[in-house]
């Protein structure tokens, strides 16, 4: 009879969706400045027994990924709350780095997980400007200021310098994964840090996630059928929508193409 008065458990639920980092005017995505207040509010919910984070991201800025990862871990420690992460369609590259802030990580069997690597992509237009009769003129103070200019021929020393930076960033990414997943990682089967990505089912075998399941299912299993889920999700304000709709169309198109190219690496 006393079960009628049993206190329901509450879980704070944050949803992070989009490419990580902002590019262009009013671009919607995941960045530290835009998510800091939301994440802190979720962790400050005193009655919450845990914080769940759903993430759907193909990655983006390594700096923003690290900042959000660190914020989640700091808030978890400060408020003494367990973090449970749920990957949706994609938790790849920076999206997976943020996922590593979870004490436990779950995904759908068909989710895309991993891509633990660093990428730089650009275009070369040297032949194009020759054909249309354009002469590129660059004047710098500092011999390396024009590094990787798409309108100039690539230089071997520029590529080597970029590679060194990428190796540093890759090492930071690997350190986060190893710190988070530890002995759960199965390194005997494949090279986990090659930039390859896997289905949720395979990611579980490799120790990159803890189990298969969605937030609705797993939270009920852990905290009871009557668990109360308090959602924290950033909404796009009216002013932001108006400003975004009136911003430069060329800028918007460039943003869309850039974002689509990141999603399409994983078949989306």
C-alpha atoms as one frame of an Amber mdcrd trajectory, in Angstrom:
protein
   0.000   0.000   0.000   2.937   2.336   0.689   4.042   2.033  -2.949   1.377
   4.643  -3.783   3.450   7.262  -1.950   6.803   6.198  -3.385   8.700   9.240
  -4.623   9.252   9.288  -8.387  12.831   9.643  -9.584  13.710  12.589 -11.818
  16.287  12.685 -14.598  17.431  15.871 -16.345  17.670  15.332 -20.109  19.759
  17.556 -22.411  19.541  17.221 -26.194  22.523  18.274 -28.334  21.989  18.155
 -32.089  23.911  19.450 -35.099  27.387  20.174 -36.352  29.744  21.312 -33.590
  30.862  24.922 -33.870  29.319  27.973 -35.516  30.259  29.210 -38.974  28.600
  32.220 -40.518  25.842  34.449 -39.170  23.388  32.878 -36.716  24.285  29.332
 -37.742  22.515  26.825 -35.545  24.606  23.989 -34.172  26.390  22.940 -31.015
  28.874  25.289 -29.398  30.066  25.989 -25.863  28.560  29.470 -25.583  25.170
  28.293 -26.785  25.012  25.205 -24.546  26.795  26.281 -21.346  23.761  27.729
 -19.564  21.522  24.836 -20.623  23.967  22.187 -19.390  24.526  23.987 -16.080
  20.759  24.264 -15.527  20.330  20.531 -16.100  23.029  19.637 -13.591  21.728
  22.129 -11.037  18.338  20.403 -10.909  18.665  19.232  -7.284  15.995  16.545
  -7.412  17.577  14.880 -10.472  19.250  11.558  -9.713  21.127  11.635 -13.003
  21.674  13.711 -16.148  20.958  12.144 -19.540  22.434  13.641 -22.686  21.167
  12.740 -26.156  23.600  13.608 -28.917  23.147  13.588 -32.660  26.260  15.063
 -34.272  28.765  14.214 -37.004  31.393  16.370 -35.320  32.954  19.698 -36.209
  35.208  21.961 -34.169  37.656  20.024 -31.940  37.958  22.994 -29.576  34.199
  23.328 -29.043  33.956  19.543 -28.602  36.608  19.600 -25.860  35.017  22.595
 -24.142  31.604  20.913 -23.964  33.125  17.587 -22.874  35.054  19.338 -20.072
  31.996  21.327 -18.968  29.896  18.168 -18.635  32.590  16.402 -16.595  33.090
  19.455 -14.355  29.372  19.810 -13.702  29.019  16.075 -13.048  31.784  16.201
 -10.455  30.543  19.430  -8.879  26.940  18.237  -8.547  27.812  14.567  -7.923
  25.587  13.316 -10.706  26.020  10.363 -13.017  25.944  11.125 -16.748  24.249
   8.779 -19.219  24.773   9.544 -22.915  22.482   8.383 -25.715  23.760   8.518
 -29.294  21.027   8.948 -31.898  21.739   8.788 -35.657  25.381   9.813 -35.332
  27.924  10.334 -32.560  31.055  10.618 -34.651  34.297  12.585 -34.440  33.612
  15.514 -32.070  30.160  14.064 -31.446  31.765  10.932 -30.039  34.293  13.015
 -28.069  31.391  14.737 -26.278  29.766  11.323 -25.738  32.850  10.293 -23.782
  31.721  12.690 -21.030  29.180  10.007 -20.120  29.730   7.480 -17.359  27.732
   5.203 -19.639  27.058   5.469 -23.386  24.118   3.877 -25.228  23.186   3.879
 -28.912  20.804   2.362 -31.397  22.137  -0.736 -33.153  22.139   1.286 -36.401
  23.732   4.440 -34.998  27.052   5.581 -36.464  29.753   5.665 -33.786  33.456
   6.528 -33.759  35.522   8.379 -36.369  38.257   9.041 -33.819  40.491  11.161
 -36.001  41.157  14.660 -37.335  40.370  15.970 -40.806  41.164  19.112 -42.758
  39.570  19.589 -46.169  39.781  22.358 -48.720  39.949  23.019 -52.468  42.689
  24.088 -54.844  41.814  26.753 -57.420  45.233  27.397 -58.987  44.331  25.976
 -62.394  40.930  27.665 -62.412  42.274  31.184 -61.912  44.875  30.581 -64.635
  42.133  29.629 -67.099  40.048  32.712 -66.398  43.076  35.013 -66.483  43.220
  35.990 -62.813  46.527  36.741 -61.135  46.755  36.010 -57.401  48.623  38.673
 -55.414  49.494  37.992 -51.770  51.647  40.213 -49.545  52.393  39.076 -45.994
  54.413  40.032 -42.936  55.444  36.595 -41.770  56.494  33.983 -44.312  53.885
  31.418 -43.202  50.911  33.782 -43.148  49.578  32.450 -46.473  49.784  28.788
 -45.447  47.296  26.592 -47.373  45.936  29.461 -49.459  43.592  27.641 -51.922
  44.629  29.964 -54.759  48.353  29.155 -54.421  50.274  25.942 -55.075  50.535
  23.664 -52.026  53.913  23.687 -50.307  55.442  20.576 -48.778  56.429  22.449
 -45.612  52.833  23.727 -45.173  51.445  20.194 -45.367  54.046  18.911 -42.893
  53.182  21.707 -40.477  49.463  20.916 -40.770  50.152  17.218 -40.185  51.971
  18.007 -36.933  49.000  20.007 -35.688  46.618  17.218 -36.676  48.734  14.658
 -34.806  48.570  16.824 -31.666  44.790  17.121 -31.951  44.459  13.386 -32.632
  46.494  12.575 -29.515  44.216  14.802 -27.419  41.176  12.972 -28.828  42.701
   9.550 -28.100  43.558  10.625 -24.544  39.916  11.596 -23.909  38.609   8.267
 -25.245  41.105   6.183 -23.270  40.429   8.144 -20.080  36.673   7.735 -20.512
  36.440   4.144 -21.737  39.557   2.675 -20.115  39.585  -1.089 -19.860  36.232
  -1.313 -21.688  37.999  -0.734 -25.018  38.612  -3.795 -27.159  41.835  -2.942
 -29.021  42.623  -6.469 -30.172  40.155  -6.625 -33.071  40.627  -3.377 -35.043
  42.524  -0.099 -34.919  40.126   2.065 -32.904  41.852   5.373 -33.569  42.200
   5.256 -37.361  39.207   7.526 -38.034  37.011   4.547 -38.955  33.402   4.472
 -37.779  31.039   1.607 -36.978  27.414   0.690 -36.356  26.120   0.828 -32.802
  26.191  -2.963 -32.585  29.849  -3.146 -33.600  30.733  -0.187 -31.383  29.387
  -2.147 -28.400  31.647  -5.099 -29.264  34.598  -2.691 -29.474  33.815  -1.132
 -26.095  33.099   2.312 -27.528  29.609   2.196 -26.002  28.079   0.267 -23.091
  24.839  -0.966 -24.563  22.064  -0.816 -27.133  18.979   1.180 -26.246  17.273
   4.573 -26.402  16.733   7.132 -23.658  13.057   6.253 -23.140  13.802   2.550
 -22.676  17.036   2.731 -20.688  15.919   5.430 -18.237  12.810   3.418 -17.370
  14.897   0.286 -16.834  17.295   2.165 -14.547  14.947   4.427 -12.609  11.536
   2.800 -12.868   8.504   2.997 -15.131   7.335   6.211 -13.461  10.624   8.095
 -13.915  10.114  11.812 -14.566  12.264  13.163 -17.410  12.830  16.912 -17.268
  13.892  18.085 -20.736  16.425  20.837 -21.376  16.665  21.777 -25.038  17.802
  24.970 -26.712  15.165  26.611 -28.871  15.730  29.097 -31.657  14.289  32.448
 -30.626  12.050  34.626 -32.816  14.710  37.322 -33.261  17.350  34.770 -34.238
  14.985  33.251 -36.790  14.243  36.659 -38.327  17.908  37.630 -38.483  18.878
  34.269 -39.912  16.230  34.450 -42.640  17.409  37.878 -43.747  21.156  37.204
 -43.718  23.249  36.973 -46.862  22.004  34.155 -49.142  25.497  33.286 -50.383
  26.687  32.983 -46.778  23.727  30.744 -45.957  24.387  28.515 -48.975  28.063
  28.128 -48.013  27.028  27.196 -44.480  24.516  24.630 -45.714  27.006  23.007
 -48.097  29.681  22.898 -45.395  27.287  21.317 -42.902  25.923  18.840 -45.443
  29.428  17.710 -46.345  30.113  16.848 -42.702  26.875  14.859 -42.338  27.408
  13.071 -45.651  30.673  11.516 -44.462  28.433   9.187 -42.452  25.729   8.620
 -45.055  23.278  11.293 -43.890
